[in-house]
mmCIF file with all atom_site columns, C-alpha atoms in Angstrom:
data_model
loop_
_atom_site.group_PDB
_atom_site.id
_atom_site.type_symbol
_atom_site.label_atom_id
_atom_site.label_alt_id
_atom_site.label_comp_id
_atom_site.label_asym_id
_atom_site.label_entity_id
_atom_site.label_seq_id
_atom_site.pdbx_PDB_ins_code
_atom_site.Cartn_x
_atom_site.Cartn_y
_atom_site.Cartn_z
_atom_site.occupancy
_atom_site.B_iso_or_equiv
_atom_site.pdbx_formal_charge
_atom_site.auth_seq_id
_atom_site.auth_comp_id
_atom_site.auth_asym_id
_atom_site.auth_atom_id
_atom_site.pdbx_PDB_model_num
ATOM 1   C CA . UNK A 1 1   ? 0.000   0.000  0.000   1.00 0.00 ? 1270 UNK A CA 1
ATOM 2   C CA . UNK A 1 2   ? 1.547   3.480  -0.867  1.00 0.00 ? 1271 UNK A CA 1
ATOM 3   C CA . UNK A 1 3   ? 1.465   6.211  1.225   1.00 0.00 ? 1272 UNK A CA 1
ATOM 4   C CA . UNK A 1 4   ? 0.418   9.889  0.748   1.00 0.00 ? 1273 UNK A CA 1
ATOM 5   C CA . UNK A 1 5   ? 1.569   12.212 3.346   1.00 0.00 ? 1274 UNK A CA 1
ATOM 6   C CA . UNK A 1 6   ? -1.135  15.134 4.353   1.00 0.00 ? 1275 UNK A CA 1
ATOM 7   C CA . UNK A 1 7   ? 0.429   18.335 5.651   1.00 0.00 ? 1276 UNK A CA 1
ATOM 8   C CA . UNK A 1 8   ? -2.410  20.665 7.293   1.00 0.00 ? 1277 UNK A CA 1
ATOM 9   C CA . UNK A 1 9   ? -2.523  23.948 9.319   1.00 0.00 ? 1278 UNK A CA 1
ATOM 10  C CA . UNK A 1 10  ? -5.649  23.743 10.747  1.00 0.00 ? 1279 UNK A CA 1
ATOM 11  C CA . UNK A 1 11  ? -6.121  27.812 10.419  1.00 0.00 ? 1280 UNK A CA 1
ATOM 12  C CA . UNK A 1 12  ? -5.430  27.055 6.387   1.00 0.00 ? 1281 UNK A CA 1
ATOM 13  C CA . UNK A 1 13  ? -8.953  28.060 3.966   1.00 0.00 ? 1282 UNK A CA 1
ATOM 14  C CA . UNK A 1 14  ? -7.695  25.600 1.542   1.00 0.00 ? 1283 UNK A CA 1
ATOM 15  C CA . UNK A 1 15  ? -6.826  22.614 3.551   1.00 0.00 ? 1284 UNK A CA 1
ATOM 16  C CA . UNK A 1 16  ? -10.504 22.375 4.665   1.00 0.00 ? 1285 UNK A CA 1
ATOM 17  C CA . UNK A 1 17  ? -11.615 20.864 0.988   1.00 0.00 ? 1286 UNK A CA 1
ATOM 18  C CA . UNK A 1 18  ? -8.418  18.499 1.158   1.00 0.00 ? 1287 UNK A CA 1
ATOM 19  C CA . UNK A 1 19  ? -9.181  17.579 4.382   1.00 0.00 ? 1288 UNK A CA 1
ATOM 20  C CA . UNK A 1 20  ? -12.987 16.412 3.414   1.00 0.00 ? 1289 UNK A CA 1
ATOM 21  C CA . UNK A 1 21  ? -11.917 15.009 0.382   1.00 0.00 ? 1290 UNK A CA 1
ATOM 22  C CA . UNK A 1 22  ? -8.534  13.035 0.779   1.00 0.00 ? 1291 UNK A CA 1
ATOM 23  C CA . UNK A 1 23  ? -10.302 10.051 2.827   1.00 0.00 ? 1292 UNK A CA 1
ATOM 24  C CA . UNK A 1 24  ? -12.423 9.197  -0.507  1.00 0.00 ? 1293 UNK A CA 1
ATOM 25  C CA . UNK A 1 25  ? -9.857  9.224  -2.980  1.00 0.00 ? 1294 UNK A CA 1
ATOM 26  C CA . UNK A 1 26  ? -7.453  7.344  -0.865  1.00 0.00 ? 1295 UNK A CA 1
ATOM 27  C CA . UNK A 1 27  ? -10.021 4.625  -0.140  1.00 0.00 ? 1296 UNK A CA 1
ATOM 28  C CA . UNK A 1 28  ? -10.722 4.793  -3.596  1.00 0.00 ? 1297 UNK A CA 1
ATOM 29  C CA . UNK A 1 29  ? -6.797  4.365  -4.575  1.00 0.00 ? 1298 UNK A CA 1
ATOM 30  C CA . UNK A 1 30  ? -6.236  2.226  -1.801  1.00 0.00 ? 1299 UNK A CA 1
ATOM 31  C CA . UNK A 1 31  ? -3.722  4.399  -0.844  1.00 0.00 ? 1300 UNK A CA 1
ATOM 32  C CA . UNK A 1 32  ? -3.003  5.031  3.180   1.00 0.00 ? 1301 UNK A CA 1
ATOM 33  C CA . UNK A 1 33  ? -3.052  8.170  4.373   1.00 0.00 ? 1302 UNK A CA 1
ATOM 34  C CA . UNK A 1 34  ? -0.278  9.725  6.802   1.00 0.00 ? 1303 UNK A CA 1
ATOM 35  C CA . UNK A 1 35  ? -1.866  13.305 8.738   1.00 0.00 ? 1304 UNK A CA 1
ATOM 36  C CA . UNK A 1 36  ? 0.881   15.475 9.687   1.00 0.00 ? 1305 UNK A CA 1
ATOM 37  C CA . UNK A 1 37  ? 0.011   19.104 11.112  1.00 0.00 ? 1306 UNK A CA 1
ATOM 38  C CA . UNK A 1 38  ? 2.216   21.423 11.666  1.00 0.00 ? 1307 UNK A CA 1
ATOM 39  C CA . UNK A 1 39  ? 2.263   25.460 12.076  1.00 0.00 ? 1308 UNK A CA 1
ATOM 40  C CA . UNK A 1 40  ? 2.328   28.091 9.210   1.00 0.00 ? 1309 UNK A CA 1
ATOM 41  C CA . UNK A 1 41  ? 3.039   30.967 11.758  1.00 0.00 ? 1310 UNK A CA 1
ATOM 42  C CA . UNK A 1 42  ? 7.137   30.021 11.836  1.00 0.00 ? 1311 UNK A CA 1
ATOM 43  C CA . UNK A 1 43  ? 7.110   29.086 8.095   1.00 0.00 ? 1312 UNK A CA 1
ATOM 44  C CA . UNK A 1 44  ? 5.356   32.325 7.064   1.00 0.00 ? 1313 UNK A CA 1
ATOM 45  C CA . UNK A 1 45  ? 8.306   34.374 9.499   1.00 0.00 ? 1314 UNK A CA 1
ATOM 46  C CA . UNK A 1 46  ? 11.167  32.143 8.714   1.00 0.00 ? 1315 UNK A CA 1
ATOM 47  C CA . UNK A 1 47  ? 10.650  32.091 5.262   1.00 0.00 ? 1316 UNK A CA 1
ATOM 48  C CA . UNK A 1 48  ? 8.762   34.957 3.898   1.00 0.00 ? 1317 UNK A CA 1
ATOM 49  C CA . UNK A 1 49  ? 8.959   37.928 6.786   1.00 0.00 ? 1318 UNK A CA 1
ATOM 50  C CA . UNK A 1 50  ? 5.381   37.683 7.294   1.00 0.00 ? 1319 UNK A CA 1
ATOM 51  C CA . UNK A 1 51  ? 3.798   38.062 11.145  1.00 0.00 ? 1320 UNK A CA 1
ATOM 52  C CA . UNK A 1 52  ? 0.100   37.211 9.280   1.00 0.00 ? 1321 UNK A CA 1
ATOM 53  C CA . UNK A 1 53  ? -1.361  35.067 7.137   1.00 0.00 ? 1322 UNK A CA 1
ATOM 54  C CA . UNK A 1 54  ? -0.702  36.523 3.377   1.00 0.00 ? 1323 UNK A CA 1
ATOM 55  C CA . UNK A 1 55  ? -4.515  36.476 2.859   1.00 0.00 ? 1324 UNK A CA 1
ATOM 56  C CA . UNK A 1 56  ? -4.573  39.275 5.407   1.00 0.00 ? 1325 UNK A CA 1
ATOM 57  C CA . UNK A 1 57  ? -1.206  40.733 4.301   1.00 0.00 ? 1326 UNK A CA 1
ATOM 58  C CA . UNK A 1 58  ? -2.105  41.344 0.939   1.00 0.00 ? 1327 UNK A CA 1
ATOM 59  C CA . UNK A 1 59  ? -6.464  42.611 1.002   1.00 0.00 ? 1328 UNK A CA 1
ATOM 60  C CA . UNK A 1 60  ? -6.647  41.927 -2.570  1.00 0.00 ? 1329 UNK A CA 1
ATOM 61  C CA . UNK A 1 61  ? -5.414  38.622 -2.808  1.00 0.00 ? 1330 UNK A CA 1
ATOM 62  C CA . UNK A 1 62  ? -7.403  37.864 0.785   1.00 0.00 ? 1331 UNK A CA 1
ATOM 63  C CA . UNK A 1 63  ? -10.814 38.897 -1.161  1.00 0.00 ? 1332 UNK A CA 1
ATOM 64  C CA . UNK A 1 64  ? -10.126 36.580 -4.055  1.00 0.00 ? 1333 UNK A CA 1
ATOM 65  C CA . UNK A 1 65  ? -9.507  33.694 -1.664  1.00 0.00 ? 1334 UNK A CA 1
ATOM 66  C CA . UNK A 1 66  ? -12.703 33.678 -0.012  1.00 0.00 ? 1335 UNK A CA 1
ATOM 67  C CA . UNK A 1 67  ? -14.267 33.989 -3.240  1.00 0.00 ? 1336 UNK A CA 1
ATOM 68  C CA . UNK A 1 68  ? -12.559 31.173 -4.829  1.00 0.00 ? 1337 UNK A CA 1
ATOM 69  C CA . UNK A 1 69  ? -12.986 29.158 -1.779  1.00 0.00 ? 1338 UNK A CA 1
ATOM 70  C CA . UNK A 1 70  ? -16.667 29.882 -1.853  1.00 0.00 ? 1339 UNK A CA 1
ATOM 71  C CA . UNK A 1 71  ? -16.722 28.151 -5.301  1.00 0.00 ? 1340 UNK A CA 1
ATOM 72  C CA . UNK A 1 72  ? -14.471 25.309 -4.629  1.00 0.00 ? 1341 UNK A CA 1
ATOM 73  C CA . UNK A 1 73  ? -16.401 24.350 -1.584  1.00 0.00 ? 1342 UNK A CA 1
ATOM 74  C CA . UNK A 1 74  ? -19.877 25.140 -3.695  1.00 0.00 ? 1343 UNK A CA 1
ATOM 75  C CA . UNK A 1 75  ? -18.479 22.567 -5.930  1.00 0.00 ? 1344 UNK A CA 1
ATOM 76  C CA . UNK A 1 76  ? -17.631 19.918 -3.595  1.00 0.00 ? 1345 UNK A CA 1
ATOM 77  C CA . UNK A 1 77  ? -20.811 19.988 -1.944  1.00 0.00 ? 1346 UNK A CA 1
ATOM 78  C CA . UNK A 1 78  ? -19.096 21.932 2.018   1.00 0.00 ? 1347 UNK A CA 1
ATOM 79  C CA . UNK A 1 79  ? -20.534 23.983 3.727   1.00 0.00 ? 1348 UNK A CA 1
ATOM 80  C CA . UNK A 1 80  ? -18.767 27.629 4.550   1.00 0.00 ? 1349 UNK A CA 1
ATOM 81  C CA . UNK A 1 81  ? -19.033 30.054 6.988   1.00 0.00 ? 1350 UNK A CA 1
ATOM 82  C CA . UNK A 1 82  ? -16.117 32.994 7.260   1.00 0.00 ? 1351 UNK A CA 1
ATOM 83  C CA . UNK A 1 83  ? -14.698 32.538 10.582  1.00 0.00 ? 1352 UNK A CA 1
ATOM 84  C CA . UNK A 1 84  ? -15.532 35.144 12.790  1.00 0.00 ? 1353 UNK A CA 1
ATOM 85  C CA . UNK A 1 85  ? -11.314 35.285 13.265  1.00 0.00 ? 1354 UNK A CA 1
ATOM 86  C CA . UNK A 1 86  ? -8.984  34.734 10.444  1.00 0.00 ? 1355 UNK A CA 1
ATOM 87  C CA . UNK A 1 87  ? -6.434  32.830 11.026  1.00 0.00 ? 1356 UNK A CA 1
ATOM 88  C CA . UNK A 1 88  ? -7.278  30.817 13.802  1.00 0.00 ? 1357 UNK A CA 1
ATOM 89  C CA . UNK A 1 89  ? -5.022  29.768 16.209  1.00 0.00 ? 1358 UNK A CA 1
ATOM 90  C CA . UNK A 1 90  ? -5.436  25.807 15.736  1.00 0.00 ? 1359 UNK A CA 1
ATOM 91  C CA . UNK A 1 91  ? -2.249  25.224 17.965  1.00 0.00 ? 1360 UNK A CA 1
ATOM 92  C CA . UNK A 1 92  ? -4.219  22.982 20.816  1.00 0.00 ? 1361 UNK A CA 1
ATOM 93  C CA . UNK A 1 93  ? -5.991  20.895 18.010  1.00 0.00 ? 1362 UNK A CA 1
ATOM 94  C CA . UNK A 1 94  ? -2.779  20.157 16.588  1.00 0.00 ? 1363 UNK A CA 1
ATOM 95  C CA . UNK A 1 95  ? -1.166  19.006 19.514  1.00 0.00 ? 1364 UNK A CA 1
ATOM 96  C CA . UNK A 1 96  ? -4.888  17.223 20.032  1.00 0.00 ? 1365 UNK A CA 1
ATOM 97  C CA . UNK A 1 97  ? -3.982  15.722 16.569  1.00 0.00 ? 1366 UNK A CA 1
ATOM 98  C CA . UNK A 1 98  ? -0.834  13.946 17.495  1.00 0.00 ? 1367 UNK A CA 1
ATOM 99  C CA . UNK A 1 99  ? -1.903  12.963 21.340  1.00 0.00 ? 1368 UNK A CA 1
ATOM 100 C CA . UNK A 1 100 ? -4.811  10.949 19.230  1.00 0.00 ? 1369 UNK A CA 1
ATOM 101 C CA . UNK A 1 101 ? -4.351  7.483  18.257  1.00 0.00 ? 1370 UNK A CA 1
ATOM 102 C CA . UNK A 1 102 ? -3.854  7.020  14.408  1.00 0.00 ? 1371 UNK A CA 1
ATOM 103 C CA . UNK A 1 103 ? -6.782  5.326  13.535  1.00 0.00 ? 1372 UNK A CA 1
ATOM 104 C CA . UNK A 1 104 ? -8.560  8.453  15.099  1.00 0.00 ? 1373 UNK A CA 1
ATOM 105 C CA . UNK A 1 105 ? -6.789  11.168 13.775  1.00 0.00 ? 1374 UNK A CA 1
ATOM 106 C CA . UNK A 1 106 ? -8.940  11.718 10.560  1.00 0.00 ? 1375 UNK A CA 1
ATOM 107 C CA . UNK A 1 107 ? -12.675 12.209 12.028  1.00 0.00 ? 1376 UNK A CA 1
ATOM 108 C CA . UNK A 1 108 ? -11.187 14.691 14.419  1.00 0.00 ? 1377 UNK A CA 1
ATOM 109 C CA . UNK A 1 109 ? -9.107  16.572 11.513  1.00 0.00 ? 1378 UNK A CA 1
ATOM 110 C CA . UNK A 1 110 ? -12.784 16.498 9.894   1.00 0.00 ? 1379 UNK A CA 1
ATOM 111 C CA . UNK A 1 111 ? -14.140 17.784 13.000  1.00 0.00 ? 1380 UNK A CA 1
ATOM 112 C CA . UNK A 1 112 ? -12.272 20.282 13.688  1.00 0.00 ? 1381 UNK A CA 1
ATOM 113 C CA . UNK A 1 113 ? -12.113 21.443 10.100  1.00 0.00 ? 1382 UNK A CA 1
ATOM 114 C CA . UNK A 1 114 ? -16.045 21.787 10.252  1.00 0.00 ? 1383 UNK A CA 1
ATOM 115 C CA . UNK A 1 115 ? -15.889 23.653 13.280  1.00 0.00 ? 1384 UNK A CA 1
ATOM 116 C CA . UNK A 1 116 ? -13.539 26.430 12.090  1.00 0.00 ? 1385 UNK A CA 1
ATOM 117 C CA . UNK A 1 117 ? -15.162 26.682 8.451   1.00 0.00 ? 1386 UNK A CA 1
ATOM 118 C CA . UNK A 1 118 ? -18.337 25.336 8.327   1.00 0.00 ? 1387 UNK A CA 1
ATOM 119 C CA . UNK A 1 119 ? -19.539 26.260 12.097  1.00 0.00 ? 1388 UNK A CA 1
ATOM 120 C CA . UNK A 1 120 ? -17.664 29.171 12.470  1.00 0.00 ? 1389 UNK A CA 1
ATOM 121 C CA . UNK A 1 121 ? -16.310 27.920 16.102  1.00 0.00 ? 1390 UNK A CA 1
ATOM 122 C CA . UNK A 1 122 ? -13.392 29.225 17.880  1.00 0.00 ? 1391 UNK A CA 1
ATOM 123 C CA . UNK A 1 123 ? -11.200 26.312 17.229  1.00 0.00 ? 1392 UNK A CA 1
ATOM 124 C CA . UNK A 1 124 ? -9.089  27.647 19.972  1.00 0.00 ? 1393 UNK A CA 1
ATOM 125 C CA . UNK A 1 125 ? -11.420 26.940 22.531  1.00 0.00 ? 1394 UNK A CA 1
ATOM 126 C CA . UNK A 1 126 ? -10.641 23.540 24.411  1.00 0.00 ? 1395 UNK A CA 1
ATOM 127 C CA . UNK A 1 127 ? -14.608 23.196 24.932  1.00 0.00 ? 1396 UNK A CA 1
ATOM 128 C CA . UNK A 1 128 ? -14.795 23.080 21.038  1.00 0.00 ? 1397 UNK A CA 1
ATOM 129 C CA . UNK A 1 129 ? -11.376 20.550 20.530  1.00 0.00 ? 1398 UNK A CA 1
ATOM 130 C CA . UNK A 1 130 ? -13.214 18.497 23.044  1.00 0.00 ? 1399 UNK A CA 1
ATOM 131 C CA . UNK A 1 131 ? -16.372 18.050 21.217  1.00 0.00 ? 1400 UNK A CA 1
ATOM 132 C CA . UNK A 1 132 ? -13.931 17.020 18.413  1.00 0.00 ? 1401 UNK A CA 1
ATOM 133 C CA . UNK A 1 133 ? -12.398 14.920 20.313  1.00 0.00 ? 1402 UNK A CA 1
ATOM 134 C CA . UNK A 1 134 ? -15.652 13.433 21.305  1.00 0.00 ? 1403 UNK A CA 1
ATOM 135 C CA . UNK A 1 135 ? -16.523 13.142 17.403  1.00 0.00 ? 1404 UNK A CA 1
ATOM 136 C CA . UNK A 1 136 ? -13.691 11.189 17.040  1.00 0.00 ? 1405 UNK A CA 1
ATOM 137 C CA . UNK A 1 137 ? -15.092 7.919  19.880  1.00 0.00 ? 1406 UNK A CA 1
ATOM 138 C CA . UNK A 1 138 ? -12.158 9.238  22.373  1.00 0.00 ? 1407 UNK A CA 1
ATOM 139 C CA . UNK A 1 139 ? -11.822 11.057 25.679  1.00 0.00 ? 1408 UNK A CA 1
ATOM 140 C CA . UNK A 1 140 ? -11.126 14.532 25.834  1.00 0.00 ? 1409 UNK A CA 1
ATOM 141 C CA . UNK A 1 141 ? -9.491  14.327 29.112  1.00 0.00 ? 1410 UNK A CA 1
ATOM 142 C CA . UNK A 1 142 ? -7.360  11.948 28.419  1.00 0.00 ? 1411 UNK A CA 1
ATOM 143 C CA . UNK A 1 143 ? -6.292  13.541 25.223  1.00 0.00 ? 1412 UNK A CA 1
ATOM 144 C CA . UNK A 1 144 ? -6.259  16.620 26.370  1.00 0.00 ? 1413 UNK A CA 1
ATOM 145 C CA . UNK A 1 145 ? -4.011  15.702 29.240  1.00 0.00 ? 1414 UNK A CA 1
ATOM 146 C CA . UNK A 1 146 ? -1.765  14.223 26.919  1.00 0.00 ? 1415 UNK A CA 1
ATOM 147 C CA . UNK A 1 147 ? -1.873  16.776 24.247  1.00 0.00 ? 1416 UNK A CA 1
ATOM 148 C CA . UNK A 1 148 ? -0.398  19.049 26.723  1.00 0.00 ? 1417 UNK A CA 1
ATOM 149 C CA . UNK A 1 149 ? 2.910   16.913 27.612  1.00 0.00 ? 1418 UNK A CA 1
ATOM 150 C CA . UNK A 1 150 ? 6.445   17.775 26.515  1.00 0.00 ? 1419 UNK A CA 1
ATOM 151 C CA . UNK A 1 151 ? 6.965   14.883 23.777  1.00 0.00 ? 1420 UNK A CA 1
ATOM 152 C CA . UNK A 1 152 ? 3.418   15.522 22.294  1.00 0.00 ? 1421 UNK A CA 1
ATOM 153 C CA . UNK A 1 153 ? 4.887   19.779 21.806  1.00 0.00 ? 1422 UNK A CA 1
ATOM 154 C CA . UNK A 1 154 ? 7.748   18.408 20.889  1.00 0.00 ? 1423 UNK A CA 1
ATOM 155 C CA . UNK A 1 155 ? 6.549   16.548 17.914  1.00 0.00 ? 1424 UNK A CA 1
ATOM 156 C CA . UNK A 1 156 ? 4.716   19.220 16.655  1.00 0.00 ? 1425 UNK A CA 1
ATOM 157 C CA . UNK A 1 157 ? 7.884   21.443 16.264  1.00 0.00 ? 1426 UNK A CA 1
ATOM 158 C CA . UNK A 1 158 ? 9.455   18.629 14.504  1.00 0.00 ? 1427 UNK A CA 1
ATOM 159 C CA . UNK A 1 159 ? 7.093   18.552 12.454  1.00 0.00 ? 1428 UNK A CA 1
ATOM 160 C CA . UNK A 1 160 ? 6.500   22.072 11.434  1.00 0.00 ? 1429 UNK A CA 1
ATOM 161 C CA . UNK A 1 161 ? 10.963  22.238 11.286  1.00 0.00 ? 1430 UNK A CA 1
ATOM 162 C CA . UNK A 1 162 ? 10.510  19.288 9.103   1.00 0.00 ? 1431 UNK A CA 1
ATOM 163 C CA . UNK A 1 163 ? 7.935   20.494 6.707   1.00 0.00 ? 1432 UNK A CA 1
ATOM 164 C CA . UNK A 1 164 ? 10.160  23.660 6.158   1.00 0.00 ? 1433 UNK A CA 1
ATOM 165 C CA . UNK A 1 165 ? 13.550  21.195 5.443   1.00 0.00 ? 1434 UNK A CA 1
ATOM 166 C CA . UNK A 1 166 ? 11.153  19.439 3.035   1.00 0.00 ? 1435 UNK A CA 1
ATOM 167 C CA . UNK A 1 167 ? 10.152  22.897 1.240   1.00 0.00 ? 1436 UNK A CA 1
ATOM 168 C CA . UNK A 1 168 ? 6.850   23.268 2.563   1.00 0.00 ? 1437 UNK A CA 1
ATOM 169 C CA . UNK A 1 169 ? 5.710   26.895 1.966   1.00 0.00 ? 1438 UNK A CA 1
ATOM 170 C CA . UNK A 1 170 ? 1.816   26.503 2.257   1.00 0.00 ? 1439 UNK A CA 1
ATOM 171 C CA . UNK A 1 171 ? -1.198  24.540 3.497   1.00 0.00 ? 1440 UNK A CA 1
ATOM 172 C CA . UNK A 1 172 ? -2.229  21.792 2.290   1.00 0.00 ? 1441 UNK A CA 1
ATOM 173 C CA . UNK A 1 173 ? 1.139   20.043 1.439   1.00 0.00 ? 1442 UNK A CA 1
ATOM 174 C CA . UNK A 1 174 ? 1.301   16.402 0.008   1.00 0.00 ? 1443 UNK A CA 1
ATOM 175 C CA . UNK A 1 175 ? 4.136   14.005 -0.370  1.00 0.00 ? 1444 UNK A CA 1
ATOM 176 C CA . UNK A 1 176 ? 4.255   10.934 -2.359  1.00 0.00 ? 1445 UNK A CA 1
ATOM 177 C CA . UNK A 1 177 ? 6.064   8.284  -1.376  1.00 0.00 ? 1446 UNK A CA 1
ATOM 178 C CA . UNK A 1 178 ? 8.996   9.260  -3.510  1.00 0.00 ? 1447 UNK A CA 1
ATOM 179 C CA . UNK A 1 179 ? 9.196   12.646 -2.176  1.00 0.00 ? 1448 UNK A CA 1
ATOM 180 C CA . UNK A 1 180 ? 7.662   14.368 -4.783  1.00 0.00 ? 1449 UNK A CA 1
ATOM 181 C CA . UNK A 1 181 ? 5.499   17.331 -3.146  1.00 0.00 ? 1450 UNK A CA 1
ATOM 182 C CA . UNK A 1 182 ? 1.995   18.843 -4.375  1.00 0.00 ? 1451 UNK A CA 1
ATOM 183 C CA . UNK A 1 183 ? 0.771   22.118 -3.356  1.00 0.00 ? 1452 UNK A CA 1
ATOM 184 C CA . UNK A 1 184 ? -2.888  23.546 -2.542  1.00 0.00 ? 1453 UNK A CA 1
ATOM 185 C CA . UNK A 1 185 ? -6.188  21.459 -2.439  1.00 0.00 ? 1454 UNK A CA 1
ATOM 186 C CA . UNK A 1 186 ? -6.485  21.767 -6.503  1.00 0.00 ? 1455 UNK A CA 1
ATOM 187 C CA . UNK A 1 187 ? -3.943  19.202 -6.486  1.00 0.00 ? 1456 UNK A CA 1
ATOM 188 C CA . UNK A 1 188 ? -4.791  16.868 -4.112  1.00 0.00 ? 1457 UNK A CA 1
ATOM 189 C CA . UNK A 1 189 ? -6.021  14.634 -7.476  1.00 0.00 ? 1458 UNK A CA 1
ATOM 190 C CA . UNK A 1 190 ? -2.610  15.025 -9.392  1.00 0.00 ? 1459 UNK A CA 1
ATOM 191 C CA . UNK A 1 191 ? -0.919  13.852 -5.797  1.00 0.00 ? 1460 UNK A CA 1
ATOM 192 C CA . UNK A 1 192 ? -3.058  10.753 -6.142  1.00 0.00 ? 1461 UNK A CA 1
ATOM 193 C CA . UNK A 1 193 ? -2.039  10.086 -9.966  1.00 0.00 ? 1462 UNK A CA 1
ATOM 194 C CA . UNK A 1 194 ? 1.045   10.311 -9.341  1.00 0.00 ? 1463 UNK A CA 1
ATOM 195 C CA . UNK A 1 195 ? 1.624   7.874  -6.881  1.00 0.00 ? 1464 UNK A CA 1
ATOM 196 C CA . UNK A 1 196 ? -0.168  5.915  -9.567  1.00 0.00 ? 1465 UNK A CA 1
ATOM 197 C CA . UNK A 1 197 ? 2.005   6.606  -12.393 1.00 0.00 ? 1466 UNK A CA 1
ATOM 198 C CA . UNK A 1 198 ? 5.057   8.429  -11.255 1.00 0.00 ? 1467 UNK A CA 1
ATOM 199 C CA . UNK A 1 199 ? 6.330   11.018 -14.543 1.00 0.00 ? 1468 UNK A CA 1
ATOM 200 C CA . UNK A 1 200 ? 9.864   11.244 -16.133 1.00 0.00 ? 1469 UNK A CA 1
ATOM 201 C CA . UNK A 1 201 ? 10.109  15.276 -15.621 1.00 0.00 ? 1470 UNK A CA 1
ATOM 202 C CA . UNK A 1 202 ? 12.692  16.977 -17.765 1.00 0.00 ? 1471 UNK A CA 1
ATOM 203 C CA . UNK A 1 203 ? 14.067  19.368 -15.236 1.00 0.00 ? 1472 UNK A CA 1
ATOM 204 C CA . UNK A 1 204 ? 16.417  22.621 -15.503 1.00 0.00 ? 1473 UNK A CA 1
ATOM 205 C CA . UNK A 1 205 ? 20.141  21.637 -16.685 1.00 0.00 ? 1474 UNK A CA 1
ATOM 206 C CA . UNK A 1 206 ? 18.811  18.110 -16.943 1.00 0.00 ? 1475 UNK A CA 1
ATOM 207 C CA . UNK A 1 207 ? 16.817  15.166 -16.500 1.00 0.00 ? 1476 UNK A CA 1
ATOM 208 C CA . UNK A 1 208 ? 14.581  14.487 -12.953 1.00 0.00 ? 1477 UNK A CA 1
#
């Protein structure tokens, strides 16, 4: 079984399609799917000098975005409400994320997604993490507990200094099992054919 790796910020607008979508067209592929979040806040410092999300940086581009997401989420069939806060601070459902068991990881990602985009919750709330976590069949005291231990923050800075050594600039991120990385929710699909049928890309000054 190949693996696609799914890198999310839970504040992202984009990664809430991918993350309603990817379960279907992995199932589908028979493909397993590994959930890695991880924070755009240091990525969006370390690598561009930005303190806020771009959408927020830049009005015009921020205006398009909700538009566009409107349509892509019209199209898929998601509900959408604009957050009453933009960007979120999904910090405690990440860590929530990686104190989960695997095999539970998804329906709260779901969750949580629907809270922040289709609910409009304050994702930073623990009252609404817990209902996720309570979506997802597991205890919230018990996960919260453990989402707030040293190894569990731990592994979420390795994983958001990891995503950056790996090139990650956005949210959603995918990795096939070769390494080769798709960007943005529009090519979620393309991720998925190409762990099918890896291409023979001519690159600059030579061949892939």
């Amino acid at each position: 079984m190949s693996r696609i790796e799914f890198w999310f910020e839970f504040a992202s607008t984009y990664s809430y399609p991918a993350a309603m979508r990817i379960e279907a067209l992995a199932d589908e592929a028979g493909h397993e799917i590994v959930w890695k979040p991880f924070l755009l806040g240091p990525v969006f410092n370390t690598q561009q000098g930005l303190t806020d999300s771009p959408f927020n940086a830049f009005p015009v581009k921020g205006r398009y975005m909700w538009r566009d997401l409107a349509r892509v989420c019209a199209r898929a069939g998601l509900p959408l409400e604009t957050p009453a806060v933009f960007p979120q601070n999904g910090l405690l459902a990440a860590r929530c994320t990686l104190a989960l068991p695997e095999a539970s990881r998804a329906a709260f990602v779901k969750a949580v997604y629907t809270a922040n985009f289709a609910e409009g919750a304050l994702i930073s709330a623990p009252d609404i993490v817990s209902q996720c976590i309570v979506a997802a069949g597991e205890s919230p005291e018990a996960i919260m507990a453990r989402a707030g231990d040293e190894t569990i923050k731990a592994a979420l800075k390795a994983n958001t200094e990891e995503a950056m050594r790996r090139g990650v600039f956005g949210s959603p991120t995918f990795f096939a099992d070769d390494g080769e990385m798709f960007w943005g929710n529009d090519r979620l699909e393309d991720a998925f054919d190409w762990l099918a049928a890896p291409l023979q890309i001519m690159s600059i000054g030579g061949t892939r």
